[in-house]
CSV table of C-alpha atoms in Angstrom, one decimal:
chain,number,residue,atom,x,y,z
A,253,MET,CA,-0.2,0.4,0.0
A,254,GLU,CA,1.0,3.8,-0.8
A,255,ARG,CA,2.6,5.2,2.2
A,256,VAL,CA,0.9,8.8,2.7
A,257,ILE,CA,2.9,10.5,5.3
A,258,PHE,CA,5.9,12.0,3.3
A,259,ASN,CA,5.7,15.0,0.8
A,260,GLU,CA,7.8,16.1,-2.2
A,261,ASP,CA,10.5,17.7,0.2
A,262,HIS,CA,10.7,14.1,2.2
A,263,HIS,CA,11.3,12.3,-1.3
A,264,ALA,CA,13.8,14.5,-2.4
A,265,PHE,CA,15.6,14.0,1.1
A,266,ARG,CA,15.4,10.4,0.9
A,267,ALA,CA,16.9,10.4,-2.8
A,268,SER,CA,19.9,12.3,-1.2
A,269,ALA,CA,20.2,9.9,1.8
A,270,LYS,CA,20.0,7.1,-0.7
A,271,GLU,CA,22.8,8.6,-2.8
A,272,TYR,CA,24.9,8.8,0.4
A,273,CYS,CA,24.2,5.3,1.4
A,274,ASP,CA,25.2,3.9,-1.9
A,275,ARG,CA,28.5,6.1,-2.1
A,276,SER,CA,29.7,5.9,1.2
A,277,LEU,CA,28.3,3.0,2.8
A,278,VAL,CA,27.7,0.3,0.8
A,279,PRO,CA,31.1,-0.2,-1.1
A,280,ARG,CA,32.6,-0.4,2.5
A,281,MET,CA,30.4,-2.8,4.5
A,282,GLU,CA,33.1,-5.3,4.3
A,283,GLN,CA,35.6,-2.9,5.8
A,284,PHE,CA,33.0,-1.7,8.6
A,285,LEU,CA,32.3,-5.5,9.1
A,286,GLU,CA,36.1,-6.5,9.5
A,287,GLU,CA,36.9,-3.4,11.8
A,288,LYS,CA,34.0,-3.6,13.6
A,289,THR,CA,33.2,-0.3,13.7
A,290,VAL,CA,32.2,2.7,11.0
A,291,ASP,CA,35.1,4.8,10.1
A,292,ARG,CA,35.4,8.6,10.8
A,293,ALA,CA,35.3,9.2,6.7
A,294,ALA,CA,31.7,7.9,6.8
A,295,TRP,CA,30.6,10.2,9.7
A,296,LEU,CA,32.5,13.1,8.1
A,297,GLU,CA,30.4,12.7,4.9
A,298,ALA,CA,27.4,12.4,6.6
A,299,GLY,CA,28.1,15.3,8.5
A,300,LYS,CA,28.9,17.3,5.4
A,301,GLN,CA,25.6,16.2,3.9
A,302,GLY,CA,23.7,17.6,6.8
A,303,PHE,CA,22.1,14.2,8.1
A,304,LEU,CA,23.4,14.5,11.6
A,305,GLY,CA,22.0,17.8,12.6
A,306,LEU,CA,18.5,17.4,11.9
A,307,ASP,CA,17.4,18.0,15.4
A,308,VAL,CA,19.9,20.9,15.9
A,309,PRO,CA,19.3,24.7,15.5
A,310,GLU,CA,21.1,26.4,12.8
A,311,GLU,CA,23.1,28.4,14.9
A,312,TYR,CA,24.8,25.3,16.0
A,313,GLY,CA,25.2,23.7,12.7
A,314,GLY,CA,22.3,21.8,12.1
A,315,SER,CA,19.1,22.3,10.0
A,316,SER,CA,16.6,22.4,12.7
A,317,VAL,CA,14.1,21.0,10.5
A,318,GLY,CA,11.3,20.4,13.0
A,319,ASP,CA,9.8,17.6,11.3
A,320,TYR,CA,10.7,14.0,12.6
A,321,ARG,CA,9.7,12.6,9.3
A,322,PHE,CA,13.1,13.5,8.0
A,323,ASN,CA,14.9,11.6,10.8
A,324,ALA,CA,12.6,8.6,9.9
A,325,VAL,CA,13.6,8.8,6.3
A,326,PHE,CA,17.1,8.8,6.9
A,327,ALA,CA,16.9,6.0,9.3
A,328,GLU,CA,14.9,4.2,6.6
A,329,GLU,CA,17.5,4.4,4.2
A,330,VAL,CA,20.7,3.4,6.5
A,331,SER,CA,18.6,0.4,7.7
A,332,LYS,CA,18.0,-0.9,4.2
A,333,VAL,CA,22.1,-0.9,3.8
A,334,SER,CA,22.4,-2.4,7.5
A,335,ALA,CA,20.7,-2.4,10.9
A,336,SER,CA,23.9,-2.0,12.6
A,337,LEU,CA,24.6,1.1,10.7
A,338,SER,CA,21.3,2.5,11.5
A,339,SER,CA,21.9,1.9,15.0
A,340,CYS,CA,25.3,3.7,15.1
A,341,PHE,CA,24.0,6.9,13.4
A,342,GLY,CA,20.5,6.6,15.3
A,343,ILE,CA,22.2,6.9,18.6
A,344,HIS,CA,24.1,9.7,17.5
A,345,PHE,CA,21.5,12.2,15.6
A,346,ASP,CA,18.4,10.5,16.8
A,347,CYS,CA,18.8,9.7,20.4
A,348,CYS,CA,21.7,12.1,21.8
A,349,ALA,CA,20.9,15.4,20.0
A,350,PRO,CA,17.7,15.9,21.9
A,351,TYR,CA,19.4,15.6,25.3
A,352,ILE,CA,22.0,18.3,24.2
A,353,VAL,CA,19.3,20.4,22.4
A,354,ASP,CA,16.9,20.2,25.0
A,355,LEU,CA,19.2,20.1,28.4
A,356,GLY,CA,22.4,21.6,27.4
A,357,THR,CA,23.3,25.1,28.6
A,358,GLU,CA,24.2,27.8,25.9
A,359,GLU,CA,27.9,27.2,26.4
A,360,GLN,CA,27.4,23.4,26.0
A,361,LYS,CA,25.5,23.8,22.7
A,362,GLN,CA,28.1,26.2,21.5
A,363,ARG,CA,31.0,23.6,22.5
A,364,TRP,CA,29.5,20.5,21.3
A,365,LEU,CA,26.8,20.9,19.0
A,366,PRO,CA,28.9,22.0,15.7
A,367,LYS,CA,31.6,19.0,15.8
A,368,PHE,CA,28.6,17.0,16.6
A,369,CYS,CA,26.8,18.1,13.4
A,370,SER,CA,29.8,17.8,11.3
A,371,GLY,CA,30.7,14.4,12.4
A,372,GLU,CA,34.1,15.4,13.8
A,373,TYR,CA,32.4,14.5,17.2
A,374,VAL,CA,30.7,11.0,17.7
A,375,ALA,CA,28.3,10.5,20.5
A,376,ALA,CA,27.1,7.6,22.4
A,377,ILE,CA,24.6,7.5,25.6
A,378,ALA,CA,25.7,5.0,28.5
A,379,MET,CA,22.6,4.0,30.4
A,380,THR,CA,22.9,-0.1,30.5
A,381,GLU,CA,25.3,-1.3,33.3
A,382,PRO,CA,26.8,-5.2,33.8
A,383,SER,CA,24.1,-5.7,36.4
A,384,GLY,CA,21.4,-3.7,35.4
A,385,GLY,CA,19.9,-4.4,31.7
A,386,SER,CA,16.6,-2.6,31.5
A,387,ASP,CA,16.1,-1.5,35.1
A,388,LEU,CA,17.6,2.2,34.7
A,389,ALA,CA,16.6,3.1,38.3
A,390,ALA,CA,19.2,0.5,39.8
A,391,LEU,CA,22.1,1.5,38.2
A,392,LYS,CA,25.6,1.9,40.5
A,393,THR,CA,27.7,4.1,38.6
A,394,SER,CA,28.2,6.9,40.9
A,395,ALA,CA,29.3,10.7,40.9
A,396,LYS,CA,30.4,12.5,44.0
A,397,LYS,CA,30.6,16.1,44.7
A,398,ALA,CA,34.1,17.6,44.5
A,399,ASP,CA,35.4,21.2,44.4
A,400,GLY,CA,34.1,22.4,40.8
A,401,GLY,CA,32.4,19.4,39.6
A,402,TRP,CA,32.0,15.7,40.5
A,403,VAL,CA,34.2,12.7,40.4
A,404,VAL,CA,32.5,9.6,38.4
A,405,ASN,CA,33.2,5.6,39.2
A,406,GLY,CA,31.7,2.8,37.6
A,407,SER,CA,31.1,1.0,34.3
A,408,LYS,CA,28.7,0.8,31.4
A,409,THR,CA,28.2,-2.1,29.0
A,410,PHE,CA,26.3,-2.6,25.4
A,411,ILE,CA,27.4,0.8,24.5
A,412,THR,CA,27.0,1.5,20.7
A,413,ASN,CA,29.6,4.0,19.2
A,414,GLY,CA,31.5,3.1,22.5
A,415,ASP,CA,34.9,2.3,20.7
A,416,MET,CA,35.0,5.8,19.2
A,417,ALA,CA,32.5,8.0,21.1
A,418,ASP,CA,34.1,11.6,22.0
A,419,LEU,CA,31.1,12.5,23.9
A,420,VAL,CA,29.3,10.1,26.2
A,421,ILE,CA,26.2,10.9,28.0
A,422,VAL,CA,26.6,9.2,31.1
A,423,ALA,CA,23.9,8.4,33.5
A,424,ALA,CA,25.3,8.1,37.5
A,425,ARG,CA,23.8,8.1,40.6
A,426,THR,CA,24.4,11.3,42.8
A,427,ASP,CA,22.1,10.8,45.5
A,428,PRO,CA,21.7,7.0,46.6
A,429,ALA,CA,19.1,7.8,49.4
A,430,LYS,CA,16.7,9.1,46.4
A,431,GLY,CA,16.8,6.1,44.5
A,432,ALA,CA,15.4,6.9,40.8
A,433,LYS,CA,15.2,10.5,41.8
A,434,GLY,CA,18.9,10.8,42.7
A,435,ILE,CA,20.2,10.2,39.2
A,436,THR,CA,22.3,12.8,37.2
A,437,LEU,CA,23.4,13.0,33.6
A,438,PHE,CA,27.1,14.0,32.7
A,439,VAL,CA,28.7,14.3,29.4
A,440,ILE,CA,32.2,12.5,29.7
A,441,GLU,CA,34.6,13.5,26.6
A,442,GLU,CA,37.4,11.8,24.9
A,443,GLY,CA,40.7,12.3,26.9
A,444,MET,CA,39.3,13.0,30.6
A,445,GLU,CA,41.6,11.3,33.1
A,446,GLY,CA,40.2,7.7,34.2
A,447,PHE,CA,38.0,7.2,31.3
A,448,ALA,CA,38.7,4.1,29.7
A,449,ARG,CA,37.1,1.8,26.6
A,450,GLY,CA,37.0,-1.9,27.1
A,451,ARG,CA,37.1,-4.5,24.4
A,452,LYS,CA,34.7,-4.2,21.6
A,453,LEU,CA,32.1,-6.7,22.6
A,454,ASP,CA,32.0,-10.0,20.3
A,455,LYS,CA,28.2,-9.8,19.5
A,456,VAL,CA,26.0,-12.5,17.4
A,457,GLY,CA,25.1,-9.9,14.9
A,458,GLN,CA,25.7,-6.1,14.7
A,459,ALA,CA,29.5,-6.3,14.3
A,460,GLU,CA,30.0,-2.9,13.0
A,461,SER,CA,28.4,-0.9,15.6
A,462,GLY,CA,31.6,-0.7,17.7
A,463,THR,CA,29.8,-1.8,20.9
A,464,SER,CA,31.8,-1.5,24.0
A,465,GLU,CA,32.5,-1.5,27.7
A,466,LEU,CA,33.1,1.9,29.1
A,467,PHE,CA,34.8,2.6,32.5
A,468,PHE,CA,35.1,5.3,34.6
A,469,GLU,CA,37.7,5.4,37.6
A,470,ASP,CA,37.8,8.8,39.6
A,471,VAL,CA,36.8,10.7,36.5
A,472,PHE,CA,36.6,14.4,37.4
A,473,VAL,CA,33.7,15.9,35.6
A,474,GLY,CA,33.4,19.7,35.7
A,475,ALA,CA,30.2,21.3,36.8
A,476,ASP,CA,30.2,22.7,33.2
A,477,ASN,CA,29.6,19.0,32.0
A,478,VAL,CA,26.2,18.3,34.1
A,479,LEU,CA,23.6,18.0,31.6
A,480,GLY,CA,20.2,19.1,32.5
A,481,GLU,CA,19.2,19.3,36.1
A,482,VAL,CA,21.2,17.6,39.1
A,483,ASP,CA,19.1,14.6,40.3
A,484,ARG,CA,16.9,14.9,37.4
A,485,GLY,CA,18.5,12.6,35.0
A,486,PHE,CA,16.0,9.5,35.2
A,487,ILE,CA,13.2,11.9,34.5
A,488,HIS,CA,15.2,13.3,31.4
A,489,MET,CA,15.7,9.8,30.4
A,490,MET,CA,12.1,9.0,30.6
A,491,GLU,CA,11.1,12.0,28.7
A,492,ARG,CA,13.3,11.0,25.7
A,493,LEU,CA,12.6,7.5,25.4
A,494,ALA,CA,9.9,7.9,23.2
A,495,GLN,CA,11.9,9.1,20.5
A,496,GLU,CA,14.6,6.3,20.9
A,497,ARG,CA,11.5,3.7,20.7
A,498,VAL,CA,9.9,5.1,17.6
A,499,GLY,CA,13.2,5.4,15.9
A,500,ALA,CA,13.9,1.5,16.8
A,501,ALA,CA,10.6,0.5,15.2
A,502,VAL,CA,11.3,2.8,12.1
A,503,SER,CA,14.7,0.9,11.4
A,504,ASN,CA,13.1,-2.3,12.4
A,505,ILE,CA,10.5,-2.6,9.7
A,506,ALA,CA,12.7,-0.8,7.2
A,507,GLN,CA,15.3,-3.3,7.5
A,508,ALA,CA,12.8,-6.2,7.3
A,509,THR,CA,11.0,-4.7,4.3
A,510,GLN,CA,14.2,-4.6,2.5
A,511,ILE,CA,15.1,-8.1,2.9
A,512,LEU,CA,11.8,-9.2,2.2
A,513,ALA,CA,11.8,-7.6,-1.0
A,514,GLU,CA,15.2,-9.1,-1.7
A,515,THR,CA,14.0,-12.5,-0.7
A,516,ILE,CA,10.9,-12.4,-3.0
A,517,ASP,CA,13.4,-11.6,-5.7
A,518,TYR,CA,15.2,-14.8,-4.9
A,519,VAL,CA,12.1,-17.1,-4.6
A,520,LYS,CA,11.2,-16.1,-8.1
A,521,GLN,CA,14.6,-17.1,-9.5
A,522,ARG,CA,15.4,-20.0,-7.4
A,523,LYS,CA,14.3,-23.3,-8.7
A,524,ALA,CA,13.5,-26.7,-7.3
A,525,PHE,CA,12.1,-29.6,-8.8
A,526,GLY,CA,12.1,-27.6,-12.3
A,527,GLN,CA,9.9,-24.7,-11.0
A,528,PRO,CA,10.7,-21.2,-9.0
A,529,VAL,CA,10.6,-21.8,-5.2
A,530,GLY,CA,8.2,-19.2,-4.7
A,531,SER,CA,5.5,-20.7,-7.0
A,532,PHE,CA,5.0,-23.6,-4.4
A,533,GLN,CA,1.6,-23.1,-2.7
A,534,TYR,CA,2.9,-22.9,0.8
A,535,ASN,CA,6.1,-20.5,-0.1
A,536,LYS,CA,3.3,-18.1,-2.0
A,537,PHE,CA,1.0,-18.0,0.8
A,538,LEU,CA,3.8,-17.7,3.2
A,539,VAL,CA,5.3,-14.5,1.4
A,540,ALA,CA,1.7,-13.1,0.9
A,541,GLU,CA,1.5,-13.3,4.7
A,542,LEU,CA,4.9,-11.7,5.2
A,543,VAL,CA,4.2,-8.8,2.9
A,544,THR,CA,0.8,-8.2,4.7
A,545,LYS,CA,2.5,-8.4,8.0
A,546,ALA,CA,5.1,-5.8,6.9
A,547,GLU,CA,2.4,-3.5,5.5
A,548,VAL,CA,0.5,-3.4,8.3
A,549,THR,CA,3.3,-3.0,10.7
A,550,GLN,CA,4.6,-0.1,8.5
A,551,ALA,CA,1.2,1.7,8.7
A,552,TYR,CA,1.3,1.3,12.4
A,553,VAL,CA,4.6,2.8,12.5
A,554,ASP,CA,4.0,5.8,10.2
A,555,ASN,CA,1.2,6.6,12.4
A,556,ALA,CA,3.4,6.5,15.6
A,557,ILE,CA,6.1,8.9,13.3
A,558,VAL,CA,3.3,11.2,12.6
A,559,ALA,CA,2.2,11.3,16.4
A,560,HIS,CA,5.6,11.7,17.4
A,561,ASP,CA,6.2,14.7,15.1
A,562,GLU,CA,3.1,16.3,16.3
A,563,ASP,CA,4.1,15.4,20.2
A,564,ARG,CA,1.4,13.4,21.0
A,565,LEU,CA,3.1,10.1,20.8
A,566,SER,CA,2.7,8.4,24.8
A,567,ALA,CA,5.3,6.5,26.1
A,568,VAL,CA,3.0,3.8,26.4
A,569,ASP,CA,2.4,4.1,22.6
A,570,ALA,CA,6.1,4.2,21.9
A,571,ALA,CA,6.3,1.0,23.9
A,572,LYS,CA,3.9,-0.8,21.6
A,573,VAL,CA,5.2,0.0,18.3
A,574,LYS,CA,8.8,-0.9,19.3
A,575,TRP,CA,8.0,-4.3,20.8
A,576,TRP,CA,5.6,-5.2,17.9
A,577,SER,CA,7.7,-4.0,15.1
A,578,ALA,CA,10.7,-6.0,16.7
A,579,HIS,CA,8.6,-9.0,16.9
A,580,VAL,CA,7.4,-8.7,13.3
A,581,GLN,CA,10.9,-7.9,12.1
A,582,ASN,CA,12.3,-11.0,13.6
A,583,GLU,CA,9.4,-13.0,12.3
A,584,ILE,CA,10.0,-11.9,8.6
A,585,LEU,CA,13.7,-12.3,8.6
A,586,ASP,CA,13.3,-16.1,10.0
A,587,ALA,CA,11.0,-16.7,7.3
A,588,CYS,CA,13.5,-15.2,4.6
A,589,VAL,CA,16.2,-17.4,6.0
A,590,GLN,CA,13.8,-20.4,5.5
A,591,LEU,CA,13.0,-19.4,2.1
A,592,HIS,CA,16.6,-19.0,1.1
A,593,GLY,CA,17.1,-22.6,2.3
A,594,GLY,CA,21.0,-23.6,3.0
A,595,TYR,CA,22.0,-20.4,1.6
A,596,GLY,CA,20.0,-18.5,4.3
A,597,TYR,CA,22.6,-19.9,6.6
A,598,MET,CA,25.8,-18.5,4.8
A,599,ASN,CA,27.1,-15.4,5.9
A,600,GLU,CA,27.9,-14.2,2.4
A,601,TYR,CA,24.3,-13.9,2.0
A,602,ARG,CA,22.5,-10.6,3.2
A,603,VAL,CA,19.7,-12.4,4.6
A,604,ALA,CA,21.8,-14.1,7.1
A,605,ARG,CA,23.6,-11.1,8.4
A,606,ALA,CA,20.2,-9.2,8.8
A,607,TRP,CA,18.6,-12.1,10.5
A,608,ARG,CA,21.6,-12.1,13.1
A,609,ASP,CA,21.6,-8.3,13.1
A,610,ALA,CA,17.7,-8.1,14.2
A,611,ARG,CA,17.7,-10.4,17.2
A,612,VAL,CA,19.0,-7.7,19.6
A,613,THR,CA,15.9,-5.4,18.5
A,614,LYS,CA,13.9,-7.6,21.1
A,615,ILE,CA,16.1,-6.6,23.7
A,616,TRP,CA,17.4,-3.1,23.6
A,617,ALA,CA,15.8,0.1,24.0
A,618,GLY,CA,13.9,-1.6,26.4
A,619,SER,CA,13.2,-5.6,26.2
A,620,ASN,CA,10.0,-6.6,24.4
A,621,GLU,CA,9.0,-8.0,28.0
A,622,ILE,CA,9.6,-4.6,29.6
A,623,MET,CA,7.5,-3.0,26.9
A,624,LYS,CA,4.5,-5.3,27.7
A,625,GLU,CA,5.0,-4.5,31.6
A,626,LEU,CA,4.8,-0.8,30.7
A,627,ILE,CA,1.5,-1.6,28.6
A,628,GLY,CA,0.1,-4.0,31.2
A,629,ARG,CA,0.3,-1.3,34.0
A,630,ASP,CA,-1.3,1.3,31.7
A,631,LEU,CA,-4.3,-1.0,31.6
A,632,GLY,CA,-4.6,-1.1,35.1
A,633,LEU,CA,-3.4,-4.8,35.6
């Protein structure tokens, strides 16, 4: 079915995003996979083309388009190339930008955002801890008051862009007695004494995303690197999780739809018993079901995109669209692997990589189980 949420400006922007992907990302995928990171050249080119500052005001180097649909378009085009790359860029321009733009002081914005938009700085957000998972209120990384700032100790894990981030938004406990109301956000920068990166984590999929452990040992963070209000970090995070989750949904269905289209081409050409694999009734019915599920889910995600753009997407609705899109994405990709037969299990085939890359979407940005818990609570259960 035709999607109706985009206008001519969005279509023109999509063409530019696709051109960037085709020129700067697609030819280098093997390099990114081998190095387990997206190198600076790709970031700088994205910055040069204006893709990293969509939520950033013009005075700080961005374009301040004020229309979330542009964010969605860029995320979709990158997701068609690789879910892993979409997570890298998404964390930077779609997740971290609102924190700095909404919560940063004028001095912080002037200091960080121009290089954030140009790709000279790469950003990450560090919430998850080795013992915490989805329970953000239980984090153990601490920040204690010191002359002129704070001293941060602790560790974070599963941090996308962690291997190369110049700016890391870190959630730390500043008042243990207050529980969730005693958490503060800090921006820890490359080169701060005591800030160290661990190994690049050996993941099942998404090798390119530079996912790393981060360690903080007596890191002095000046008061001018506190982001937002002291002890209101948990609230700041909750207020911005809706964008992270709708962004995840956008990428989920875009990746699944792209691989499904490639699979349909494959089953039209691949023959067994003298006829195309796709012509067998079971496979034909299966593909019909997958296409319908993809289109229904796309319509649901599109509705969430518009709702978020109009500032009416609730946290519960964001949870719904996040878990459902991840569920359908994994269902579609598992079927696509099956339709490829033995070749679907070969790393040289995109469907195999996509299948691996997608599995984490039911875990990150709040696990699907946590999403259902939020929805259930909202229903009074």
